[in-house]
Short mmCIF file of C-alpha atoms and ligand atoms in Angstrom, two decimals:
data_model
loop_
_atom_site.label_atom_id
_atom_site.label_comp_id
_atom_site.label_asym_id
_atom_site.label_seq_id
_atom_site.Cartn_x
_atom_site.Cartn_y
_atom_site.Cartn_z
CA MET A 1 -10.35 -2.90 -23.04
CA ARG A 2 -8.40 0.14 -21.96
CA VAL A 3 -7.35 0.93 -18.41
CA GLY A 4 -6.05 4.38 -17.49
CA VAL A 5 -3.72 4.56 -14.51
CA ILE A 6 -3.12 7.86 -12.78
CA GLY A 7 0.43 8.03 -11.46
CA GLY A 8 3.62 6.80 -13.07
CA GLY A 9 5.33 5.03 -10.17
CA GLN A 10 6.44 1.43 -9.77
CA LEU A 11 2.91 0.16 -9.13
CA ALA A 12 1.77 1.38 -12.53
CA ARG A 13 4.97 -0.09 -14.01
CA MET A 14 4.22 -3.52 -12.57
CA MET A 15 0.69 -3.43 -14.04
CA ILE A 16 2.23 -3.32 -17.54
CA PRO A 17 3.23 -7.02 -17.91
CA ALA A 18 -0.09 -8.08 -16.37
CA ALA A 19 -1.94 -5.91 -18.89
CA ILE A 20 0.07 -7.33 -21.78
CA GLU A 21 -0.73 -10.89 -20.70
CA LEU A 22 -4.44 -10.12 -20.43
CA GLY A 23 -4.42 -8.24 -23.73
CA VAL A 24 -5.53 -5.08 -21.94
CA GLU A 25 -4.32 -1.73 -23.20
CA LEU A 26 -2.76 0.25 -20.37
CA ARG A 27 -2.37 4.01 -20.45
CA VAL A 28 -0.53 5.92 -17.77
CA LEU A 29 -0.78 9.57 -16.79
CA ALA A 30 2.66 10.15 -15.30
CA GLU A 31 3.69 13.16 -13.24
CA ALA A 32 6.98 13.63 -15.06
CA GLU A 33 9.23 12.24 -17.79
CA GLY A 34 11.38 9.23 -16.99
CA MET A 35 9.26 7.76 -14.21
CA SER A 36 9.06 4.05 -13.43
CA ALA A 37 6.02 3.51 -15.66
CA SER A 38 7.19 5.79 -18.45
CA LEU A 39 7.29 2.86 -20.87
CA ALA A 40 3.46 2.94 -20.87
CA ALA A 41 3.00 6.64 -20.16
CA ASP A 42 1.36 8.30 -23.12
CA ARG A 43 0.60 11.44 -21.17
CA ILE A 44 2.61 13.56 -18.78
CA GLY A 45 0.47 15.82 -16.66
CA ASP A 46 -0.69 17.15 -13.36
CA TYR A 47 -3.15 14.77 -11.67
CA THR A 48 -4.53 17.64 -9.55
CA ASP A 49 -5.71 19.45 -12.69
CA THR A 50 -9.28 18.49 -13.62
CA GLU A 51 -8.96 19.28 -17.34
CA THR A 52 -5.76 17.23 -17.66
CA VAL A 53 -7.32 14.23 -15.96
CA LEU A 54 -10.59 14.49 -17.91
CA GLY A 55 -8.62 14.66 -21.14
CA PHE A 56 -6.62 11.57 -20.18
CA ALA A 57 -9.79 9.68 -19.20
CA ARG A 58 -11.50 10.35 -22.52
CA ASP A 59 -9.89 7.36 -24.27
CA VAL A 60 -10.12 4.71 -21.53
CA ASP A 61 -12.83 2.38 -20.18
CA VAL A 62 -11.88 2.74 -16.53
CA ILE A 63 -9.60 4.88 -14.40
CA THR A 64 -7.51 3.46 -11.57
CA PHE A 65 -4.48 4.57 -9.58
CA ASP A 66 -0.81 4.15 -8.74
CA HIS A 67 -1.33 6.28 -5.58
CA GLU A 68 -4.17 7.78 -3.55
CA HIS A 69 -3.36 11.47 -3.95
CA VAL A 70 -5.80 12.48 -6.70
CA PRO A 71 -7.99 15.18 -5.11
CA GLN A 72 -11.65 14.46 -4.46
CA ASP A 73 -12.88 17.28 -6.72
CA VAL A 74 -10.94 15.78 -9.66
CA LEU A 75 -12.34 12.31 -8.91
CA ARG A 76 -15.89 13.69 -8.68
CA ALA A 77 -15.47 15.48 -12.03
CA LEU A 78 -14.54 12.13 -13.60
CA VAL A 79 -17.60 10.45 -12.11
CA ASP A 80 -19.82 13.33 -13.26
CA ALA A 81 -18.39 12.90 -16.77
CA GLY A 82 -19.51 9.25 -16.69
CA VAL A 83 -16.03 7.72 -16.33
CA PRO A 84 -15.88 4.54 -14.21
CA VAL A 85 -13.40 5.31 -11.41
CA ARG A 86 -12.19 2.29 -9.43
CA PRO A 87 -11.88 2.58 -6.52
CA GLY A 88 -14.41 5.42 -6.59
CA PRO A 89 -14.11 8.66 -4.64
CA ASP A 90 -16.50 7.52 -1.89
CA ALA A 91 -14.20 4.62 -1.06
CA LEU A 92 -10.91 6.35 -1.79
CA ARG A 93 -11.49 9.18 0.70
CA PHE A 94 -10.99 6.65 3.50
CA ALA A 95 -7.51 5.88 2.16
CA GLN A 96 -6.79 9.61 1.75
CA ASP A 97 -7.65 10.74 5.25
CA LYS A 98 -6.65 8.73 8.33
CA LEU A 99 -9.17 10.50 10.58
CA LEU A 100 -12.06 9.64 8.25
CA MET A 101 -10.74 6.09 8.07
CA ARG A 102 -10.61 5.70 11.87
CA GLU A 103 -14.16 7.12 12.20
CA ARG A 104 -15.57 4.79 9.55
CA LEU A 105 -13.82 1.65 10.79
CA SER A 106 -15.03 2.39 14.33
CA GLU A 107 -18.59 2.76 12.98
CA LEU A 108 -18.24 -0.62 11.28
CA GLY A 109 -17.25 -2.10 14.65
CA LEU A 110 -13.80 -3.11 13.41
CA PRO A 111 -10.88 -3.44 15.84
CA VAL A 112 -8.66 -0.33 15.72
CA PRO A 113 -6.16 1.19 18.17
CA ASP A 114 -7.69 3.58 20.68
CA TRP A 115 -7.77 6.93 18.85
CA ALA A 116 -8.93 10.52 19.05
CA ARG A 117 -9.26 13.54 16.81
CA VAL A 118 -7.13 16.21 18.50
CA GLU A 119 -7.49 19.85 17.60
CA THR A 120 -5.30 21.46 20.24
CA PRO A 121 -1.99 20.71 22.00
CA GLU A 122 -3.96 20.54 25.27
CA GLY A 123 -6.26 17.90 23.79
CA LEU A 124 -3.24 15.85 22.73
CA ASP A 125 -1.59 16.16 26.14
CA ASP A 126 -4.84 14.89 27.73
CA PHE A 127 -4.83 11.90 25.33
CA ILE A 128 -1.17 11.19 26.15
CA ALA A 129 -1.87 11.36 29.89
CA ALA A 130 -4.79 8.94 29.49
CA HIS A 131 -2.64 6.47 27.49
CA GLY A 132 0.34 5.81 29.71
CA GLY A 133 2.36 8.90 28.81
CA ALA A 134 2.86 8.26 25.08
CA ALA A 135 0.89 8.46 21.85
CA VAL A 136 1.37 8.04 18.13
CA VAL A 137 0.44 11.23 16.29
CA LYS A 138 -0.38 11.21 12.59
CA THR A 139 -1.10 13.91 10.06
CA PRO A 140 -4.42 12.79 8.57
CA ARG A 141 -3.42 13.41 4.95
CA GLY A 142 -0.41 13.05 2.71
CA GLY A 143 1.73 10.73 4.87
CA TYR A 144 3.52 7.68 3.45
CA ASP A 145 6.36 5.38 4.46
CA GLY A 146 6.15 6.63 8.05
CA LYS A 147 6.36 10.31 7.12
CA GLY A 148 3.67 12.08 9.08
CA VAL A 149 3.81 9.52 11.91
CA ARG A 150 5.54 10.32 15.20
CA VAL A 151 5.68 8.76 18.65
CA VAL A 152 5.44 11.58 21.21
CA ARG A 153 5.39 12.07 24.96
CA SER A 154 4.30 15.70 24.78
CA ALA A 155 2.23 17.80 22.35
CA ALA A 156 5.16 20.20 22.12
CA GLU A 157 6.95 17.61 19.93
CA VAL A 158 4.41 18.14 17.13
CA ALA A 159 3.71 21.86 17.63
CA GLU A 160 4.56 22.57 13.98
CA TRP A 161 2.08 19.91 12.79
CA PHE A 162 -0.74 21.69 14.61
CA ALA A 163 0.31 24.89 12.86
CA THR A 164 0.37 23.16 9.44
CA VAL A 165 -3.02 21.45 9.69
CA ALA A 166 -4.56 24.67 11.07
CA GLU A 167 -3.64 26.30 7.75
CA ASP A 168 -4.73 23.58 5.32
CA GLY A 169 -8.43 24.49 5.53
CA ARG A 170 -9.56 20.98 6.49
CA GLY A 171 -10.56 21.42 10.09
CA GLY A 172 -7.13 21.61 11.67
CA ALA A 173 -7.05 18.25 13.43
CA LEU A 174 -4.44 15.56 14.00
CA LEU A 175 -5.01 11.86 14.69
CA ALA A 176 -3.79 10.60 18.07
CA GLU A 177 -3.51 6.85 18.66
CA GLU A 178 -2.47 4.62 21.51
CA LEU A 179 1.08 3.34 21.11
CA VAL A 180 0.22 -0.25 20.23
CA ASP A 181 2.35 -2.94 21.81
CA PHE A 182 2.54 -5.21 18.79
CA ARG A 183 4.27 -8.54 18.30
CA ARG A 184 4.43 -8.05 14.57
CA GLU A 185 2.79 -6.30 11.66
CA LEU A 186 0.64 -8.15 9.16
CA ALA A 187 -1.10 -7.25 5.93
CA GLN A 188 -4.20 -8.74 4.38
CA LEU A 189 -4.81 -8.19 0.69
CA VAL A 190 -8.12 -8.75 -1.04
CA ALA A 191 -9.53 -7.75 -4.41
CA ARG A 192 -13.15 -6.84 -5.03
CA ARG A 193 -15.08 -6.38 -8.26
CA PRO A 194 -17.88 -3.86 -8.68
CA SER A 195 -20.28 -6.79 -9.02
CA GLY A 196 -19.24 -7.98 -5.56
CA GLU A 197 -16.89 -10.96 -6.04
CA ILE A 198 -14.00 -10.91 -3.55
CA ALA A 199 -10.75 -12.90 -3.51
CA ALA A 200 -8.29 -12.93 -0.61
CA TRP A 201 -4.63 -13.92 -0.58
CA PRO A 202 -3.19 -15.41 2.62
CA VAL A 203 -2.34 -12.90 5.36
CA VAL A 204 1.36 -11.94 5.31
CA GLU A 205 3.89 -10.70 7.84
CA THR A 206 5.52 -7.36 7.04
CA VAL A 207 8.72 -6.03 8.55
CA GLN A 208 9.30 -2.27 8.58
CA VAL A 209 12.57 -0.48 9.16
CA GLY A 210 12.28 3.20 9.99
CA GLY A 211 8.64 3.23 8.86
CA VAL A 212 9.50 1.66 5.46
CA CYS A 213 8.56 -1.90 4.49
CA SER A 214 11.70 -3.98 4.13
CA GLU A 215 10.50 -7.61 4.03
CA VAL A 216 7.31 -9.59 3.55
CA ILE A 217 6.79 -13.26 4.43
CA ALA A 218 3.84 -15.05 2.83
CA PRO A 219 1.93 -16.56 4.43
CA ALA A 220 2.61 -15.02 7.85
CA PRO A 221 4.27 -17.74 9.96
CA HIS A 222 1.86 -19.38 12.45
CA SER A 223 -1.13 -17.76 10.75
CA PRO A 224 -3.23 -20.64 9.33
CA GLY A 225 -6.39 -21.05 11.38
CA ARG A 226 -7.89 -18.30 13.55
CA LEU A 227 -5.43 -15.55 12.62
CA ALA A 228 -5.88 -16.06 8.89
CA ASP A 229 -9.66 -16.19 9.26
CA VAL A 230 -9.84 -13.02 11.37
CA ALA A 231 -7.55 -11.09 9.01
CA ALA A 232 -9.54 -12.14 5.94
CA ASP A 233 -12.87 -11.33 7.65
CA VAL A 234 -11.64 -7.86 8.63
CA ALA A 235 -10.45 -7.06 5.11
CA ILE A 236 -13.62 -8.40 3.48
CA THR A 237 -15.77 -6.37 5.89
CA ILE A 238 -13.79 -3.25 4.98
CA ALA A 239 -13.91 -3.92 1.23
CA GLU A 240 -17.69 -4.38 1.36
CA GLY A 241 -18.40 -1.70 3.99
CA LEU A 242 -16.43 0.96 2.15
CA GLY A 243 -17.39 -0.20 -1.34
CA VAL A 244 -13.78 -0.71 -2.44
CA THR A 245 -13.12 -1.94 -5.99
CA GLY A 246 -9.71 -3.20 -7.06
CA VAL A 247 -7.04 -4.37 -4.63
CA LEU A 248 -7.38 -3.37 -0.98
CA ALA A 249 -4.44 -3.74 1.40
CA VAL A 250 -5.24 -3.73 5.11
CA GLU A 251 -2.21 -3.20 7.35
CA LEU A 252 -2.69 -4.88 10.70
CA PHE A 253 -1.05 -5.11 14.11
CA GLU A 254 -0.91 -8.43 15.94
CA THR A 255 -0.72 -7.29 19.55
CA THR A 256 1.20 -8.99 22.32
CA ASP A 257 -2.17 -9.88 23.87
CA ASP A 258 -3.28 -11.59 20.64
CA ARG A 259 -5.62 -8.97 19.21
CA ILE A 260 -5.71 -7.95 15.58
CA LEU A 261 -6.03 -4.19 15.05
CA VAL A 262 -6.33 -2.31 11.77
CA ASN A 263 -3.57 0.24 11.20
CA GLU A 264 -3.83 1.51 7.64
CA LEU A 265 -5.64 1.02 4.33
CA ALA A 266 -4.37 1.26 0.76
CA MET A 267 -6.76 0.92 -2.17
CA ARG A 268 -4.34 -0.18 -4.88
CA PRO A 269 -1.65 -2.83 -5.27
CA HIS A 270 0.63 -2.60 -2.24
CA ASN A 271 4.21 -3.40 -1.28
CA SER A 272 2.94 -6.22 0.94
CA GLY A 273 1.51 -7.91 -2.18
CA HIS A 274 4.59 -7.84 -4.44
CA TRP A 275 5.33 -11.47 -3.53
CA THR A 276 2.20 -12.49 -5.47
CA MET A 277 4.00 -11.76 -8.76
CA ASP A 278 6.19 -14.81 -8.23
CA GLY A 279 4.47 -16.67 -5.41
CA SER A 280 0.77 -16.81 -6.28
CA THR A 281 -1.40 -18.05 -9.13
CA THR A 282 -2.60 -14.49 -9.69
CA SER A 283 -0.41 -11.46 -9.07
CA GLN A 284 -1.92 -8.47 -7.32
CA PHE A 285 -1.35 -6.43 -10.50
CA GLU A 286 -3.30 -8.83 -12.69
CA GLN A 287 -5.99 -9.12 -10.03
CA HIS A 288 -6.28 -5.35 -9.77
CA LEU A 289 -6.82 -5.09 -13.54
CA ARG A 290 -9.37 -7.90 -13.48
CA ALA A 291 -11.19 -6.28 -10.56
CA VAL A 292 -11.35 -2.75 -11.98
CA LEU A 293 -12.55 -4.17 -15.31
CA ASP A 294 -15.17 -6.22 -13.42
CA LEU A 295 -13.77 -9.48 -14.80
CA PRO A 296 -13.82 -12.76 -12.84
CA LEU A 297 -10.98 -12.85 -10.29
CA GLY A 298 -8.05 -15.25 -10.43
CA GLY A 299 -6.98 -17.91 -7.95
CA THR A 300 -4.99 -16.76 -4.91
CA GLY A 301 -3.20 -20.01 -4.03
CA CYS A 302 0.58 -20.16 -3.51
CA HIS A 303 3.11 -21.91 -5.77
CA GLU A 304 5.25 -22.95 -2.79
CA ASP A 305 4.93 -23.13 1.00
CA TRP A 306 6.78 -19.83 1.45
CA SER A 307 7.37 -16.65 -0.50
CA VAL A 308 9.70 -13.97 0.83
CA MET A 309 9.98 -10.52 -0.71
CA VAL A 310 12.81 -8.17 0.21
CA ASN A 311 12.82 -4.57 -0.95
CA VAL A 312 15.92 -3.07 -2.50
CA LEU A 313 16.06 0.18 -0.59
CA GLY A 314 18.36 2.89 -1.88
CA GLY A 315 20.37 0.77 -4.30
CA PRO A 316 24.14 0.97 -4.82
CA ALA A 317 25.97 4.08 -3.61
CA GLN A 318 27.80 4.25 -6.96
CA GLY A 319 26.43 3.29 -10.36
CA SER A 320 23.16 1.57 -11.15
CA LEU A 321 21.36 -1.63 -10.22
CA THR A 322 22.30 -3.19 -13.54
CA ASP A 323 26.01 -2.84 -12.69
CA ARG A 324 25.37 -5.51 -10.06
CA TYR A 325 23.53 -7.91 -12.37
CA PRO A 326 26.48 -10.19 -13.12
CA GLU A 327 27.00 -10.89 -9.41
CA ALA A 328 23.32 -10.97 -8.40
CA LEU A 329 22.01 -13.07 -11.26
CA ALA A 330 24.85 -15.56 -11.15
CA GLY A 331 24.79 -15.90 -7.37
CA HIS A 332 21.00 -16.14 -6.97
CA PRO A 333 19.50 -17.82 -10.01
CA THR A 334 16.34 -18.94 -8.18
CA VAL A 335 15.48 -15.45 -6.95
CA LYS A 336 13.25 -13.21 -9.05
CA LEU A 337 14.39 -9.62 -9.42
CA HIS A 338 12.11 -6.67 -10.16
CA ASN A 339 13.93 -3.46 -11.06
CA TYR A 340 11.76 -0.32 -11.00
CA GLY A 341 14.02 1.61 -13.38
CA LYS A 342 14.64 4.37 -10.84
CA ALA A 343 17.88 6.14 -10.03
CA PRO A 344 19.41 4.95 -6.74
CA ARG A 345 18.88 7.31 -3.80
CA PRO A 346 19.17 6.60 -0.08
CA GLY A 347 15.99 5.03 1.31
CA ARG A 348 14.21 4.96 -2.06
CA LYS A 349 12.39 1.78 -3.13
CA VAL A 350 14.26 0.97 -6.35
CA GLY A 351 13.31 -2.68 -6.73
CA HIS A 352 12.52 -5.89 -4.92
CA VAL A 353 13.43 -9.56 -5.02
CA THR A 354 11.29 -12.61 -4.25
CA ALA A 355 12.37 -16.12 -3.34
CA ILE A 356 9.97 -19.04 -2.96
CA GLY A 357 10.43 -22.55 -1.56
CA GLU A 358 9.68 -25.14 1.10
CA ASP A 359 12.12 -24.17 3.83
CA LEU A 360 11.42 -20.75 5.33
CA ASP A 361 14.95 -20.20 6.67
CA GLU A 362 16.46 -20.93 3.27
CA VAL A 363 13.96 -18.75 1.44
CA VAL A 364 14.59 -15.82 3.80
CA TYR A 365 18.35 -16.30 3.44
CA GLU A 366 18.22 -16.37 -0.36
CA ALA A 367 15.99 -13.31 -0.67
CA ARG A 368 18.06 -11.26 1.78
CA ALA A 369 21.33 -12.30 0.17
CA ALA A 370 20.11 -11.38 -3.32
CA ALA A 371 18.77 -7.97 -2.18
CA ALA A 372 22.04 -7.28 -0.36
CA VAL A 373 24.01 -7.46 -3.62
CA PHE A 374 22.24 -4.27 -4.70
CA GLN A 375 22.99 -2.35 -1.52
CA ASP A 376 26.18 -0.96 -0.07
P1 ADP B 401 2.19 5.49 6.68
O1 ADP B 401 0.85 5.88 6.17
O2 ADP B 401 3.22 6.55 6.55
O3 ADP B 401 2.65 4.16 6.18
P2 ADP B 401 1.36 4.25 9.15
O4 ADP B 401 0.14 4.78 9.81
O5 ADP B 401 1.21 2.96 8.41
O6 ADP B 401 2.00 5.36 8.24
O7 ADP B 401 2.50 4.07 10.24
C1 ADP B 401 3.84 3.74 9.90
C2 ADP B 401 4.42 2.76 10.91
O8 ADP B 401 4.40 3.36 12.22
C3 ADP B 401 3.60 1.49 11.06
O9 ADP B 401 3.97 0.54 10.09
C4 ADP B 401 3.99 1.06 12.47
O10 ADP B 401 5.25 0.42 12.48
C5 ADP B 401 4.09 2.39 13.20
N1 ADP B 401 2.81 2.72 13.86
C6 ADP B 401 1.77 3.36 13.27
N2 ADP B 401 0.74 3.50 14.13
C7 ADP B 401 1.13 2.95 15.30
C8 ADP B 401 0.52 2.77 16.60
N3 ADP B 401 -0.69 3.24 16.87
N4 ADP B 401 1.24 2.14 17.54
C9 ADP B 401 2.49 1.68 17.30
N5 ADP B 401 3.12 1.81 16.12
C10 ADP B 401 2.46 2.44 15.13
#
């Protein structure tokens, strides 16, 4: 069994140990030399080039992804060539374009923030006026980690975005959303096989700083019962409705008036699921491989009451992560460290740590303290 992963980032890297354990051969098409997943990258190439991707796909049983940026025409060429692509282009387009995603989720009757497709600054100003004087504006494509998301009180604040989307040949629209008054952000991960089996992990709480995920608590405190059921139902409805195969992450808002709204979708392993590597019977990376290979899915129970994952953002100002190993490993022997093999750079996700245990306060403390050793 051979799985081809397009993209050489940390998600592809973390599929490597899972593939080794399952006896699955993993091949990676990386964008450049020396990326996180370069230890499995047998090809360096441009994932927007159809010939490159077709050539890479020739020797594998299924193609999957480290990111959602492979263009639709490249994905369609793979499908036309008879290559199983999981998730397939029909599902993936909803993770590539936030306007398409909002339209489709609304059609499915799923709870989403109030939204509109805005094509002109006047249209956006009308939306802002109708929503209490503020809106969240998003570029439909290409955003990540909060880039391409802005809270505005006037269309003039995103004048250059209108100019950019007008030139990209895709209809020239932005996504406007109500500014959701949320208590916290949650994420629900599920995995789905082509034959239909679905497995869900418990819903988790995610904490973002400056649009970037910094911590994840699994399960989300106070979630067992209605909240967990609603979150799982929403994600399963999306996975089935959109025909997703592999891991699906559904980012959610829990509003101050107790509603659950869908924010974003990712159709691949996701930062909010890294805790599963150390906290669950089946890691999201193993589950993704099982799902895209259409193998039976693994159990999604937790080893301990609580798992807390803290991202190492940026890394040390001087030197490398490994310079801090003596202090971090000696001081926090119960915490699991995952180093992505990337050079430190401000704001960059260079690794994460996970602590698990019975007492949430202690687990949070341990995970934060261990991550802090790697940051200045
Ligand atoms: P990205 O695709 O870059 O991750 P998101 O759409 O997930 O962008 O938005 C990034 C962050 O911005 C979210 O995690 C949330 O904190 C905030 N955000 C996004 N949409 C809204 C909204 N409608 N109301 C309030 N906050 C929002």
